[in-house]
Structure formats: structure tokens, C-alpha cells
Coordinates of C-alpha atoms and ligand atoms in Angstrom, one line a residue:
M1138 CA -26.2 -13.5 -7.2
K1139 CA -22.6 -14.5 -7.8
F1140 CA -19.9 -12.6 -6.1
Q1141 CA -16.6 -11.9 -7.7
A1142 CA -13.5 -10.1 -6.4
I1143 CA -13.6 -6.4 -7.2
K1144 CA -11.8 -4.8 -10.1
G1145 CA -8.0 -4.9 -9.9
V1146 CA -7.8 -7.1 -6.8
R1147 CA -7.2 -10.9 -6.7
D1148 CA -6.9 -14.0 -4.6
I1149 CA -3.6 -15.6 -4.2
L1150 CA -4.2 -19.3 -4.1
P1151 CA -2.2 -22.4 -3.3
P1152 CA 0.2 -23.5 -4.7
E1153 CA 1.2 -19.9 -5.7
S1154 CA 0.8 -18.8 -2.1
A1155 CA 3.7 -21.1 -1.1
L1156 CA 6.0 -19.2 -3.4
W1157 CA 4.8 -15.9 -1.8
N1158 CA 5.7 -17.3 1.6
R1159 CA 9.1 -18.3 0.3
V1160 CA 9.7 -14.9 -1.1
E1161 CA 8.6 -13.1 2.1
Q1162 CA 10.5 -15.6 4.4
T1163 CA 13.7 -15.1 2.4
A1164 CA 13.3 -11.4 2.6
R1165 CA 12.9 -11.6 6.4
E1166 CA 16.1 -13.7 6.6
V1167 CA 18.2 -11.6 4.3
F1168 CA 17.0 -8.3 5.9
R1169 CA 17.8 -9.6 9.4
T1170 CA 21.4 -10.3 8.4
F1171 CA 21.7 -6.7 7.4
G1172 CA 20.4 -5.6 10.9
F1173 CA 16.8 -4.6 9.8
S1174 CA 13.8 -5.1 12.0
E1175 CA 10.2 -5.3 11.0
I1176 CA 7.7 -2.5 11.4
R1177 CA 4.0 -3.2 10.9
I1178 CA 2.2 -0.1 9.7
P1179 CA -1.5 0.6 9.4
D1180 CA -3.4 0.1 6.1
A1181 CA -5.0 3.5 6.3
E1182 CA -3.7 7.0 7.3
H1183 CA -4.9 10.6 7.1
T1184 CA -5.0 11.5 3.5
E1185 CA -2.9 14.6 4.2
L1186 CA 0.1 12.4 5.1
F1187 CA 0.2 11.2 1.5
T1188 CA -0.7 14.5 -0.1
R1189 CA 2.2 16.1 1.7
S1190 CA 4.8 13.4 1.2
V1191 CA 4.1 11.7 -2.1
G1192 CA 3.0 15.1 -3.5
E1193 CA -0.1 16.8 -4.9
G1194 CA 1.1 16.7 -8.5
T1195 CA 1.7 13.0 -8.6
D1196 CA -0.6 10.5 -10.3
I1197 CA -0.9 8.6 -7.0
V1198 CA -2.3 11.5 -5.1
S1199 CA -4.2 13.2 -7.8
K1200 CA -6.1 10.2 -9.1
E1201 CA -5.2 6.9 -7.7
M1202 CA -5.9 6.9 -3.9
F1203 CA -8.8 5.1 -2.4
S1204 CA -10.0 7.9 0.0
F1205 CA -13.0 8.1 2.1
Q1206 CA -14.5 10.2 4.9
D1207 CA -14.5 8.5 8.2
H1208 CA -17.7 8.2 10.2
E1209 CA -16.5 9.0 13.7
Y1210 CA -19.9 10.2 15.1
P1211 CA -22.7 8.3 13.3
D1212 CA -25.4 9.7 15.7
L1213 CA -24.3 13.3 15.0
D1214 CA -24.4 12.5 11.3
R1215 CA -27.9 11.1 11.6
F1216 CA -29.0 14.1 13.6
R1217 CA -27.7 16.4 10.9
G1218 CA -29.7 14.3 8.4
T1219 CA -32.9 15.0 10.1
L1220 CA -32.1 18.8 10.4
I1221 CA -31.5 19.0 6.7
F1222 CA -34.7 17.1 6.0
H1223 CA -37.0 19.1 8.3
Q1224 CA -37.3 22.6 7.2
P1225 CA -38.4 25.4 9.5
T1226 CA -41.7 27.1 8.5
I1227 CA -42.2 30.8 9.0
E1228 CA -45.7 30.5 10.4
D1229 CA -45.2 27.9 13.1
R1230 CA -43.5 29.4 16.1
M1231 CA -43.2 26.2 18.1
Q1232 CA -41.8 24.3 15.2
F1233 CA -39.3 27.1 14.5
D1234 CA -38.1 27.3 18.1
L1235 CA -37.6 23.5 18.2
Y1236 CA -35.6 23.7 14.9
K1237 CA -33.5 26.6 16.1
A1238 CA -32.7 24.7 19.4
Q1239 CA -31.8 21.6 17.5
V1240 CA -29.6 23.3 15.0
S1241 CA -27.8 25.2 17.8
G1242 CA -27.3 22.0 19.6
F1243 CA -25.7 20.5 16.5
V1244 CA -23.4 23.4 16.0
N1245 CA -22.4 23.2 19.7
E1246 CA -21.5 19.6 19.4
L1247 CA -19.6 20.2 16.2
S1248 CA -17.7 23.1 17.7
K1249 CA -16.8 21.0 20.8
H1250 CA -15.4 18.2 18.7
V1251 CA -13.5 20.5 16.4
S1252 CA -11.9 22.4 19.3
K1253 CA -10.8 19.1 20.9
R1254 CA -9.4 18.1 17.5
E1255 CA -11.7 15.1 17.4
L1256 CA -13.0 16.4 14.1
P1257 CA -11.0 18.2 11.4
S1258 CA -11.2 22.0 11.4
T1259 CA -12.0 22.3 7.7
P1260 CA -12.9 25.8 6.4
E1261 CA -16.5 24.4 5.8
S1262 CA -16.8 23.2 9.4
L1263 CA -15.5 26.5 10.7
R1264 CA -18.0 28.4 8.5
A1265 CA -20.8 26.2 9.9
I1266 CA -19.7 27.1 13.5
T1267 CA -19.4 30.8 12.9
E1268 CA -22.2 31.5 10.4
I1269 CA -25.1 29.3 11.5
P1270 CA -25.8 31.2 14.8
T1271 CA -26.0 34.5 12.9
L1272 CA -28.2 32.9 10.2
L1273 CA -30.5 31.6 12.9
A1274 CA -30.8 35.0 14.5
Q1275 CA -31.7 36.5 11.1
L1276 CA -34.3 33.8 10.6
E1277 CA -35.8 34.6 14.0
N1278 CA -36.0 38.3 13.0
M1279 CA -37.7 37.5 9.8
R1280 CA -40.2 35.3 11.6
E1281 CA -41.1 38.2 13.9
Q1282 CA -41.4 40.5 11.0
Y1283 CA -43.6 38.1 9.1
R1284 CA -45.9 37.8 12.1
E1285 CA -46.7 41.5 11.8
T1286 CA -46.6 42.1 8.1
A1287 CA -47.2 38.7 6.5
S1288 CA -45.1 40.0 3.7
E1289 CA -44.5 37.5 0.9
Q1290 CA -41.0 39.0 0.4
T1291 CA -40.1 38.2 3.9
R1292 CA -41.2 34.6 3.4
V1293 CA -39.1 34.3 0.3
R1294 CA -36.0 35.6 2.2
F1295 CA -36.7 33.3 5.1
E1296 CA -36.7 30.3 2.7
L1297 CA -33.4 31.6 1.1
Y1298 CA -31.7 31.9 4.5
A1299 CA -33.0 28.6 5.7
G1300 CA -31.3 27.2 2.6
H1301 CA -28.0 28.8 3.7
V1302 CA -28.3 27.1 7.0
R1303 CA -29.0 23.8 5.3
D1304 CA -25.9 24.3 3.0
R1305 CA -23.6 25.1 6.0
L1306 CA -24.9 22.0 7.8
R1307 CA -24.3 19.8 4.9
A1308 CA -20.8 21.0 4.3
A1309 CA -19.6 20.5 7.9
Q1310 CA -17.2 17.5 8.0
L1311 CA -18.1 14.9 10.5
G1312 CA -15.1 12.6 10.1
D1313 CA -11.5 12.6 9.0
N1314 CA -10.3 12.3 5.4
L1315 CA -8.6 8.9 5.3
S1316 CA -6.9 6.9 2.5
L1317 CA -5.8 3.4 2.1
R1318 CA -2.0 3.5 1.9
P1319 CA -0.7 3.7 -1.7
E1320 CA 2.9 3.1 -0.5
G1321 CA 4.7 2.5 2.8
T1322 CA 7.4 5.2 3.2
A1323 CA 5.1 7.9 4.4
S1324 CA 3.7 5.7 7.2
V1325 CA 7.2 4.5 8.3
V1326 CA 8.3 8.1 8.5
R1327 CA 5.2 9.1 10.4
A1328 CA 5.8 6.3 12.8
Y1329 CA 9.5 7.2 13.2
I1330 CA 8.5 10.8 14.2
E1331 CA 5.4 9.8 16.3
H1332 CA 7.5 7.4 18.4
G1333 CA 10.6 9.6 18.7
M1334 CA 12.7 7.0 17.1
H1335 CA 15.5 9.5 16.3
V1336 CA 16.8 9.0 19.8
L1337 CA 17.6 5.4 19.0
P1338 CA 21.4 4.7 18.6
G1339 CA 22.8 4.6 15.0
N1340 CA 20.6 4.4 12.0
V1341 CA 17.1 3.1 12.3
K1342 CA 16.7 0.3 9.8
L1343 CA 13.1 -0.9 9.3
Y1344 CA 11.4 -3.2 6.8
Y1345 CA 7.7 -3.8 6.1
M1346 CA 5.6 -6.0 3.9
G1347 CA 1.9 -5.9 2.9
P1348 CA -0.7 -4.7 0.6
M1349 CA -0.8 -1.2 -1.1
F1350 CA -3.7 0.3 -2.9
R1351 CA -3.8 2.4 -6.0
R1352 CA -6.7 2.9 -8.4
E1353 CA -4.7 2.0 -11.5
R1354 CA -5.9 0.5 -14.8
P1355 CA -5.4 -3.2 -14.1
Q1356 CA -3.2 -5.3 -16.4
R1357 CA -0.7 -8.1 -15.9
G1358 CA 1.7 -7.0 -13.2
R1359 CA -0.5 -4.0 -12.3
Y1360 CA -3.2 -4.3 -9.7
R1361 CA -5.3 -2.0 -7.5
Q1362 CA -4.3 -4.0 -4.4
F1363 CA -0.7 -5.1 -4.8
Y1364 CA 2.0 -6.0 -2.4
Q1365 CA 5.2 -4.5 -1.5
I1366 CA 8.2 -5.5 0.6
G1367 CA 10.0 -2.3 1.5
A1368 CA 12.9 -1.1 3.7
E1369 CA 14.0 2.3 5.0
V1370 CA 17.1 3.6 6.7
L1371 CA 16.5 6.8 8.8
G1372 CA 19.1 8.7 10.8
T1373 CA 21.5 11.6 10.7
S1374 CA 23.9 10.2 8.1
D1375 CA 23.5 10.4 4.3
A1376 CA 26.8 8.5 3.7
P1377 CA 26.8 7.0 0.1
G1378 CA 27.8 3.7 1.7
I1379 CA 24.3 3.5 3.1
D1380 CA 22.8 3.8 -0.4
A1381 CA 25.1 1.1 -1.6
E1382 CA 24.4 -1.1 1.4
V1383 CA 20.6 -0.9 0.9
I1384 CA 21.0 -1.7 -2.8
G1385 CA 23.4 -4.5 -1.8
M1386 CA 20.8 -6.0 0.5
L1387 CA 18.3 -6.0 -2.4
M1388 CA 20.7 -7.7 -4.7
T1389 CA 21.5 -10.3 -2.1
L1390 CA 17.8 -11.0 -1.7
F1391 CA 17.3 -11.4 -5.5
E1392 CA 20.3 -13.7 -5.6
Q1393 CA 19.0 -15.9 -2.8
L1394 CA 15.7 -16.1 -4.6
K1395 CA 17.5 -17.1 -7.8
L1396 CA 16.0 -14.2 -9.7
K1397 CA 18.1 -14.1 -12.9
G1398 CA 18.5 -11.2 -15.2
A1399 CA 17.8 -8.4 -12.7
V1400 CA 19.2 -5.1 -13.9
L1401 CA 20.0 -2.2 -11.6
S1402 CA 19.6 1.3 -12.9
I1403 CA 20.7 4.3 -10.9
N1404 CA 20.6 8.1 -11.2
S1405 CA 21.0 11.2 -9.1
I1406 CA 18.2 13.8 -9.2
G1407 CA 20.0 16.5 -7.2
D1408 CA 18.9 18.2 -4.1
S1409 CA 16.9 21.4 -3.1
K1410 CA 19.9 23.5 -4.2
C1411 CA 20.5 22.2 -7.7
R1412 CA 17.3 20.5 -8.7
P1413 CA 15.1 23.7 -8.9
V1414 CA 17.7 25.3 -11.2
Y1415 CA 17.6 22.2 -13.4
L1416 CA 13.8 22.1 -13.3
E1417 CA 13.6 25.6 -14.6
K1418 CA 15.9 24.7 -17.5
L1419 CA 13.8 21.6 -18.2
R1420 CA 10.5 23.5 -18.0
A1421 CA 11.8 26.2 -20.3
A1422 CA 12.9 23.6 -22.9
L1423 CA 9.5 21.9 -22.6
V1424 CA 7.6 25.1 -23.0
K1425 CA 9.6 25.9 -26.1
I1426 CA 8.6 22.6 -27.6
R1427 CA 5.0 23.0 -26.5
D1428 CA 4.7 26.4 -28.1
Q1429 CA 5.9 25.1 -31.5
P1430 CA 3.2 25.0 -34.2
E1431 CA 2.9 21.2 -34.0
P1432 CA 4.3 20.0 -30.7
Q1433 CA 4.9 16.3 -30.9
M1434 CA 3.8 15.8 -27.3
G1435 CA 0.9 13.8 -25.8
H1436 CA -1.6 15.2 -23.5
D1437 CA 0.0 13.7 -20.3
S1438 CA 3.4 15.2 -20.9
L1439 CA 1.9 18.6 -21.9
S1440 CA 0.0 18.8 -18.6
R1441 CA 3.1 17.7 -16.6
I1442 CA 5.1 20.7 -17.9
E1443 CA 3.5 22.8 -15.2
T1444 CA 2.7 20.2 -12.5
N1445 CA 5.7 17.8 -12.6
P1446 CA 8.1 18.3 -15.5
L1447 CA 10.5 15.6 -14.3
R1448 CA 7.8 13.1 -15.0
V1449 CA 7.9 13.9 -18.7
L1450 CA 11.2 12.0 -18.7
D1451 CA 9.3 8.9 -17.6
S1452 CA 7.2 8.9 -20.7
K1453 CA 7.2 5.7 -22.8
L1454 CA 5.3 7.2 -25.7
E1455 CA 7.2 6.4 -28.9
S1456 CA 6.5 9.8 -30.4
E1457 CA 8.1 11.6 -27.5
Q1458 CA 11.4 9.7 -27.3
A1459 CA 13.3 11.8 -29.8
I1460 CA 12.2 15.0 -28.0
I1461 CA 13.2 13.7 -24.6
E1462 CA 16.7 12.6 -25.8
K1463 CA 17.4 16.3 -26.6
L1464 CA 16.2 17.7 -23.2
P1465 CA 18.6 19.1 -20.7
R1466 CA 20.0 16.4 -18.4
I1467 CA 20.1 16.6 -14.6
G1468 CA 23.6 15.0 -14.6
D1469 CA 25.0 18.1 -16.3
H1470 CA 23.4 20.4 -13.6
L1471 CA 24.2 18.6 -10.3
C1472 CA 25.9 20.8 -7.7
A1473 CA 29.3 19.8 -6.4
D1474 CA 27.9 18.1 -3.3
C1475 CA 25.4 16.1 -5.2
R1476 CA 28.0 15.2 -7.9
G1477 CA 30.4 14.0 -5.1
H1478 CA 27.7 12.0 -3.4
Y1479 CA 26.7 10.3 -6.7
D1480 CA 30.3 9.5 -7.6
E1481 CA 30.8 7.9 -4.2
V1482 CA 27.6 5.9 -4.4
K1483 CA 28.9 4.4 -7.7
R1484 CA 32.3 3.7 -6.1
Q1485 CA 30.7 2.0 -3.1
L1486 CA 28.6 -0.2 -5.4
T1487 CA 31.7 -1.2 -7.3
L1488 CA 33.4 -2.0 -3.9
R1489 CA 30.5 -4.5 -3.3
G1490 CA 30.8 -6.0 -6.8
I1491 CA 27.4 -4.7 -7.8
A1492 CA 26.9 -4.0 -11.5
Y1493 CA 24.7 -1.0 -12.4
Q1494 CA 23.5 1.0 -15.4
E1495 CA 23.2 4.8 -15.3
N1496 CA 19.9 6.1 -16.5
W1497 CA 19.5 9.9 -16.5
R1498 CA 15.8 9.6 -17.1
L1499 CA 15.2 7.6 -13.9
V1500 CA 13.3 10.2 -11.8
R1501 CA 10.7 8.1 -10.0
G1502 CA 7.1 9.2 -9.6
L1503 CA 7.1 10.4 -6.0
D1504 CA 7.9 13.9 -4.9
Y1505 CA 10.0 13.1 -1.9
Y1506 CA 13.0 11.6 -3.7
M1507 CA 16.3 13.5 -4.0
R1508 CA 19.9 12.5 -5.0
T1509 CA 20.1 8.8 -5.4
T1510 CA 17.2 7.1 -7.3
F1511 CA 17.3 3.5 -8.4
E1512 CA 15.1 0.9 -10.0
I1513 CA 15.5 -2.8 -10.7
T1514 CA 13.9 -4.5 -13.7
A1515 CA 13.4 -8.2 -14.2
P1516 CA 12.7 -10.4 -17.2
G1517 CA 9.4 -12.0 -18.1
L1518 CA 7.2 -9.1 -17.1
G1519 CA 6.4 -7.3 -20.4
S1520 CA 5.9 -3.5 -20.1
Q1521 CA 5.5 -3.6 -16.3
N1522 CA 9.1 -4.8 -15.8
A1523 CA 10.1 -2.7 -12.7
V1524 CA 10.3 -5.0 -9.7
C1525 CA 11.7 -2.5 -7.3
G1526 CA 12.1 1.2 -7.0
G1527 CA 13.7 3.4 -4.4
G1528 CA 15.8 6.3 -3.5
R1529 CA 17.0 8.9 -1.0
Y1530 CA 14.5 11.3 0.7
D1531 CA 16.5 13.4 3.0
G1532 CA 14.0 16.2 3.5
L1533 CA 10.9 14.0 4.1
V1534 CA 11.2 13.6 7.9
E1535 CA 11.4 17.4 8.4
L1536 CA 8.6 18.0 5.9
L1537 CA 6.4 15.7 8.0
G1538 CA 7.2 17.5 11.2
G1539 CA 10.2 15.5 12.4
P1540 CA 13.7 16.6 13.5
A1541 CA 15.4 18.7 10.8
A1542 CA 18.5 17.2 9.1
T1543 CA 17.2 13.7 9.4
K1544 CA 18.2 11.7 6.3
G1545 CA 16.4 8.7 4.8
I1546 CA 16.7 6.2 2.0
G1547 CA 14.5 3.2 1.1
F1548 CA 13.0 1.0 -1.5
A1549 CA 9.9 -1.0 -2.3
I1550 CA 9.8 -4.3 -4.1
G1551 CA 6.6 -5.1 -6.0
T1552 CA 6.0 -8.6 -4.6
D1553 CA 3.4 -9.5 -7.3
R1554 CA 5.9 -8.8 -10.1
L1555 CA 8.8 -10.5 -8.3
V1556 CA 6.6 -13.6 -8.0
L1557 CA 5.6 -13.4 -11.6
S1558 CA 9.2 -13.1 -12.8
L1559 CA 10.2 -16.1 -10.7
Q1560 CA 7.3 -18.1 -12.1
E1561 CA 8.3 -17.1 -15.6
A1562 CA 11.9 -18.2 -15.0
G1563 CA 10.7 -21.6 -13.7
E1564 CA 11.7 -20.8 -10.1
G1565 CA 8.0 -20.8 -9.1
T1566 CA 7.4 -24.2 -7.7
V1567 CA 7.7 -24.7 -4.0
Q1568 CA 7.4 -28.3 -2.8
E1569 CA 4.6 -28.4 -0.2
G1570 CA 3.2 -31.9 -0.8
L1571 CA 2.0 -34.5 1.6
D1572 CA 4.6 -36.8 3.1
V1573 CA 2.1 -39.2 4.5
Y1574 CA -1.5 -40.2 3.8
L1575 CA -2.5 -42.1 6.9
A1576 CA -5.2 -44.6 6.0
W1577 CA -6.9 -46.3 8.9
F1578 CA -9.5 -49.0 9.0
G1579 CA -11.7 -49.6 12.0
A1580 CA -12.3 -47.7 15.3
A1581 CA -9.3 -49.1 17.1
A1582 CA -7.0 -48.2 14.2
Q1583 CA -8.5 -44.7 14.1
A1584 CA -7.5 -44.2 17.8
A1585 CA -3.9 -45.4 17.0
A1586 CA -3.8 -43.3 13.8
I1587 CA -4.7 -40.1 15.7
G1588 CA -1.7 -40.7 18.1
L1589 CA 0.6 -41.6 15.2
A1590 CA -0.4 -38.5 13.2
K1591 CA 0.4 -36.3 16.1
R1592 CA 3.9 -37.8 16.6
L1593 CA 4.7 -37.7 12.8
R1594 CA 3.6 -34.0 12.7
E1595 CA 5.7 -33.2 15.7
A1596 CA 8.6 -34.7 13.9
G1597 CA 7.9 -32.3 11.0
F1598 CA 6.2 -34.5 8.4
V1599 CA 3.1 -33.3 6.5
V1600 CA 0.3 -35.8 7.3
E1601 CA -3.2 -36.1 6.0
L1602 CA -5.4 -38.0 8.4
P1603 CA -8.8 -38.9 6.9
A1604 CA -11.7 -37.7 9.1
I1605 CA -13.9 -40.6 8.3
E1606 CA -13.1 -44.2 7.4
I1607 CA -12.7 -44.7 3.6
K1608 CA -12.7 -48.1 1.9
F1609 CA -9.2 -49.4 1.1
G1610 CA -9.1 -49.0 -2.7
K1611 CA -10.7 -45.5 -2.6
S1612 CA -8.4 -44.5 0.2
L1613 CA -5.3 -45.3 -1.7
G1614 CA -6.7 -43.7 -4.8
L1615 CA -7.2 -40.5 -2.9
A1616 CA -3.7 -40.7 -1.5
D1617 CA -2.5 -40.8 -5.1
R1618 CA -4.6 -37.9 -6.3
L1619 CA -3.4 -35.8 -3.3
K1620 CA 0.1 -36.6 -4.5
A1621 CA 1.1 -38.0 -1.2
R1622 CA 4.6 -39.5 -1.2
H1623 CA 3.7 -42.4 1.1
A1624 CA 0.6 -44.1 2.3
V1625 CA 0.8 -45.4 5.8
I1626 CA -1.7 -48.1 6.4
L1627 CA -3.1 -49.0 9.8
G1628 CA -5.7 -51.8 10.1
D1629 CA -6.5 -54.6 12.6
D1630 CA -3.6 -56.8 11.3
E1631 CA -1.0 -54.0 11.8
L1632 CA -2.4 -53.2 15.2
A1633 CA -2.1 -56.8 16.3
A1634 CA 1.5 -56.9 15.1
K1635 CA 2.4 -53.4 16.4
V1636 CA 3.6 -52.3 13.0
V1637 CA 2.3 -50.1 10.1
T1638 CA 2.4 -50.8 6.4
V1639 CA 4.2 -48.0 4.5
K1640 CA 3.8 -47.8 0.8
R1641 CA 5.9 -45.6 -1.4
L1642 CA 3.4 -44.4 -3.9
A1643 CA 5.8 -43.6 -6.7
D1644 CA 6.7 -47.3 -7.3
G1645 CA 4.2 -49.2 -5.1
S1646 CA 7.0 -50.8 -3.0
Q1647 CA 5.9 -51.5 0.6
K1648 CA 7.2 -52.7 3.9
K1649 CA 6.0 -53.3 7.5
L1650 CA 7.7 -51.2 10.1
A1651 CA 7.4 -50.5 13.8
E1652 CA 7.1 -46.8 14.7
P1653 CA 10.8 -46.0 15.4
E1654 CA 11.7 -47.6 12.0
L1655 CA 8.9 -45.7 10.3
L1656 CA 10.3 -42.4 11.5
A1657 CA 13.8 -43.3 10.4
Y1658 CA 12.5 -44.5 7.0
L1659 CA 10.4 -41.3 6.4
S1660 CA 13.4 -39.2 7.4
A1661 CA 15.6 -40.9 4.9
E1662 CA 13.0 -40.6 2.2
T1663 CA 12.1 -36.9 2.7
G1664 CA 15.1 -35.3 4.4
K1665 CA 12.8 -34.1 7.2
G1666 CA 12.2 -35.4 10.8
Ligands
AMP3116 P1 6.6 2.8 -6.3 O1 6.0 2.7 -4.9 O2 5.6 3.4 -7.3 O3 8.0 3.3 -6.4 O4 6.7 1.3 -6.8 C1 7.6 0.3 -6.3 C2 7.4 -1.0 -7.0 O5 6.1 -1.5 -6.6 C3 7.3 -1.0 -8.5 O6 8.6 -1.1 -9.0 C4 6.4 -2.2 -8.8 O7 7.2 -3.4 -8.8 C5 5.5 -2.2 -7.7 N1 4.2 -1.6 -8.0 C6 3.8 -0.3 -8.1 N2 2.5 -0.1 -8.4 C7 2.1 -1.4 -8.7 C8 0.8 -1.9 -9.1 N3 -0.3 -1.1 -9.3 N4 0.7 -3.2 -9.2 C9 1.7 -4.1 -9.0 N5 2.9 -3.6 -8.6 C10 3.1 -2.3 -8.4

């Protein structure tokens, strides 16, 4: 059997991984200069955290999450398995008593864990706890009755009720509903609330990087395990200057990475005052189109009219473009506060010399956004050309149980796409080659080479030290194939003269140097040391 990585996930191999490191390192450095600190969030959370924040009607929550039931009490689970498997019989009293005692024991355990909040109190578990004792008592009665009457009818009812017990047992939930994180904001906000970070002075500015998981149809630039570098600002202020500062930080990062052709699009999608009014107008317009004899709309958009009408604006279907162009626009329906906020965001961007395009259709796929939304596209990516998305989410902290009136804004960069775009632009190579291939010949030379390798590495050079002795010709051939810049040769002659031979592999020129000169020479050649 040959194993392969599962669908939609991939390995990131050298030398590409060196570019990933450069991207992540640059992000850390740029974010630090803007006063952001790193937060490391878990890869899995309670599913409900995402359902509540990202939203039930979104693609992410409705079809893309990798969810599973945790297995907190494997013994209890196994015990339940045996109870479901062994059915009580109406004739055998001892067997029935044992069954009844065991099922009651299970229900007691379940109830204990649920009341201590160690297991979720789902409606199914609560039903098991309240209904099974009654069902057991009824079974007991039927058994007594059957002993006297041997009625076939009673036996049938007994089987039926035993089936009810089995169903209740099966439906009880013996672990939490968990999901691999499809995005990072929900976890950051959860952590902010859980650790009472609102008491910290000023705005809390956090960044994270790591894998996210969505069950998408894989294609270039779209994976099931992909990576994001994200940042969030949480606090009491929603000043438009914060929006512009966050966007400015992004643009600084892209500039430092030499990403060319990045285009920033912005929009405002209103707040809880003006957006519902707009949504009703939008929905009404869409319903009108839907109810025409031959609506030119695809299945996805039609189903979104009820669940998430804003997402219709996201559609890239050719046939829907003309329809969408005629739909009501949020920009014409913003309330005075949102309009003022949006105008000020644009002024603040201009103050920072940041160019932007306005795109009234930029609504983003997650429910928690309000007011400012933005997206950055980059060249070389085909249809999956968004490298970063973000926006303001002022109500989210409160929605997840945190202090009311907490504001928030953030973004997530798709690292896979950023790396792809850099590679396409020829910014993808990161020099990580060998400075020195240290060829040694003979046991005494090996001992000296081990010491020399240590000192060269301490000075910052990249050194390959062969683990076994390799013949001269083969050794230099390998140095060549490993693309080492220099071979340093250490044999009996060199040992006796207290020097090494250093050979520049590009032109074959060589010289004999003592260790201090070697260090100086390599420094001059590589710019390190
Ligand atoms: P979102 O969290 O959906 O706002 O996405 C933010 C950014 O993450 C996008 O602009 C993409 O660059 C990236 N992204 C989202 N989904 C995927 C995916 N399945 N594969 C690769 N990158 C993705």
C-alpha cells in the first residue's frame, strides 16, 4: 500500500518552505513595528463558536467544516455499545434485572457528567436521562404481566419499548461537537473574552499564523488545509484611523515582500441599523427577479435569497452579472453614522498614501462583518486571486458573550496564495545554499573537521560535514551537486601545516589558509560571519 496525502492538503517542501519562512518572518517583523503581539490559538474549537460567529447561513458553516464528535469517555461509550447490543428478554428475570441495573447505571453516569457540564446537554441526552427510567419501569410492569398472562401482545409491546430504550441510549451524546478551525477570528475573540483581555490598556493588537481547514473543492490556490496570517484589533474604539492603520500594516508587509500589483478594494456594508433595511430592499428586488417567468439566476443565488442575500453580490456567474449591476446598492442606503465612518476611513487611507478602489459588491462571506470590508487581490493567481480579506466586526465580542460595545477589526492573508503570487512574480527564490562542504580524509582530520565545523557554524556559515569518509573525487563531486559555494579540504598534509585548502567551486580557484584567514575569507565571500 502506498500512502498519499489526503485530498486538498499538501506538503510544503524545500526550497519552497524557505520562501514560506521568509514570508512569515517578514510578517512578524512588520507586525511588531505596528505594536502587534502574537497569539497562538488552538486548531480545534467547539463547533458552536463558529456557527455563532461565522454564521449558520455561510458556506463555511453549512458545508465546509471538518466536524467531529469528541470521545471524552471511551469506557462509557463502550458500555453503551454492549447495552445496545444485549437486548432484554421478557422471560428471563435475572437477565432483565441485570439489564435494568446496567441501563440505570449508564443513565446515572450520563446525568452526572451532563450536570457537571462535562458532557453537552443536548436535547437527545436530556431525553435519555428523563425518559429511560420511565421506560424501564414500564418494561418491568410488562414483564410482570407477561409472567401471569404469557400474552403475545405484551411480548410485542415489550420489544417495542425495549427498542425505545435502545434509541434513547444511542442518541445520547458522549462527547462535545468540535470542529477544526475554518478561520482564526472566532478563536481570537473567544480567547480575548476568556482571558479578560478587555482590561488591558489601549487596543489589544494580536496576530496569528497557522493552518485553517475548509472542505472546499480543491484547485490551484484553494486547499482544504490552507494557511493564514491574520491580525485583529480589539478594544472600545472604532475610530476609522484604526481601519486605515490595519490596512496600512498590510500594505507595508506586501511592499517589504516585494509583492507587485496588489490591489486594495474597500466597501462599507453598514451596521445593525442600516443594513437590515438595505437587506430587505435587496431581498425584495431579488424575489422580483426570482418570480419572473424565466429568472436568469443560478441555483446558488436563488437559494441565497432567503439565507444570505448579500452573498448573491459575490457571484461570479457570467449570466448573473447584468442582473446584479441593477440591484440596489448598500452605498445608497448607509445611515449617517456609517456614511461618516466610511468617508473618514477613505480620508485616513489617503493620509497614509494608500491607493484603493471602491467595490460596492465586496460583502465578504462571513456574517460577523459590518461597516468596513476590504480585500486585496494579487496577480498570477487566476480565479482565486484574493490574497487577503478583512473587515470590521464590532458586534462579535458581545455576540460571543464578551463585554458589550467592544469593537473589532481584522484581516486574514491567504499565505498559500501570497507565496504563489511571489513565485509567479519571480520573487520566490530564497538563497539557502551551503556555504561550505567540509571534506575530510583520515581519522585525525575527521576530529579536526568536527571542531572546525562547530566554529564555522557558530560564526553563521552553513556547513555540510560528511558523516563518513568519502574518496576525494567523489567528495568534491558531491559538494558540486549540493551546490556548495566552497569546499574546505582537510587531510594529513593540511593538518601537518595547520591550514585548510579552500576551493571556490564556481571557478575552481583555491588557496591554503589558517583558520582565522579562512573565517575572514568566507565572510568576504558570503557576507556572513
Ligand atoms: P476568508 O477567511 O474567507 O476571509 O479568507 C481570507 C483569505 O484566505 C482569502 O483571501 C484567501 O487568500 C485565503 N483562503 C480562504 N480560503 C482558502 C482556501 N480554501 N485555500 C487557500 N486559501 C484560502
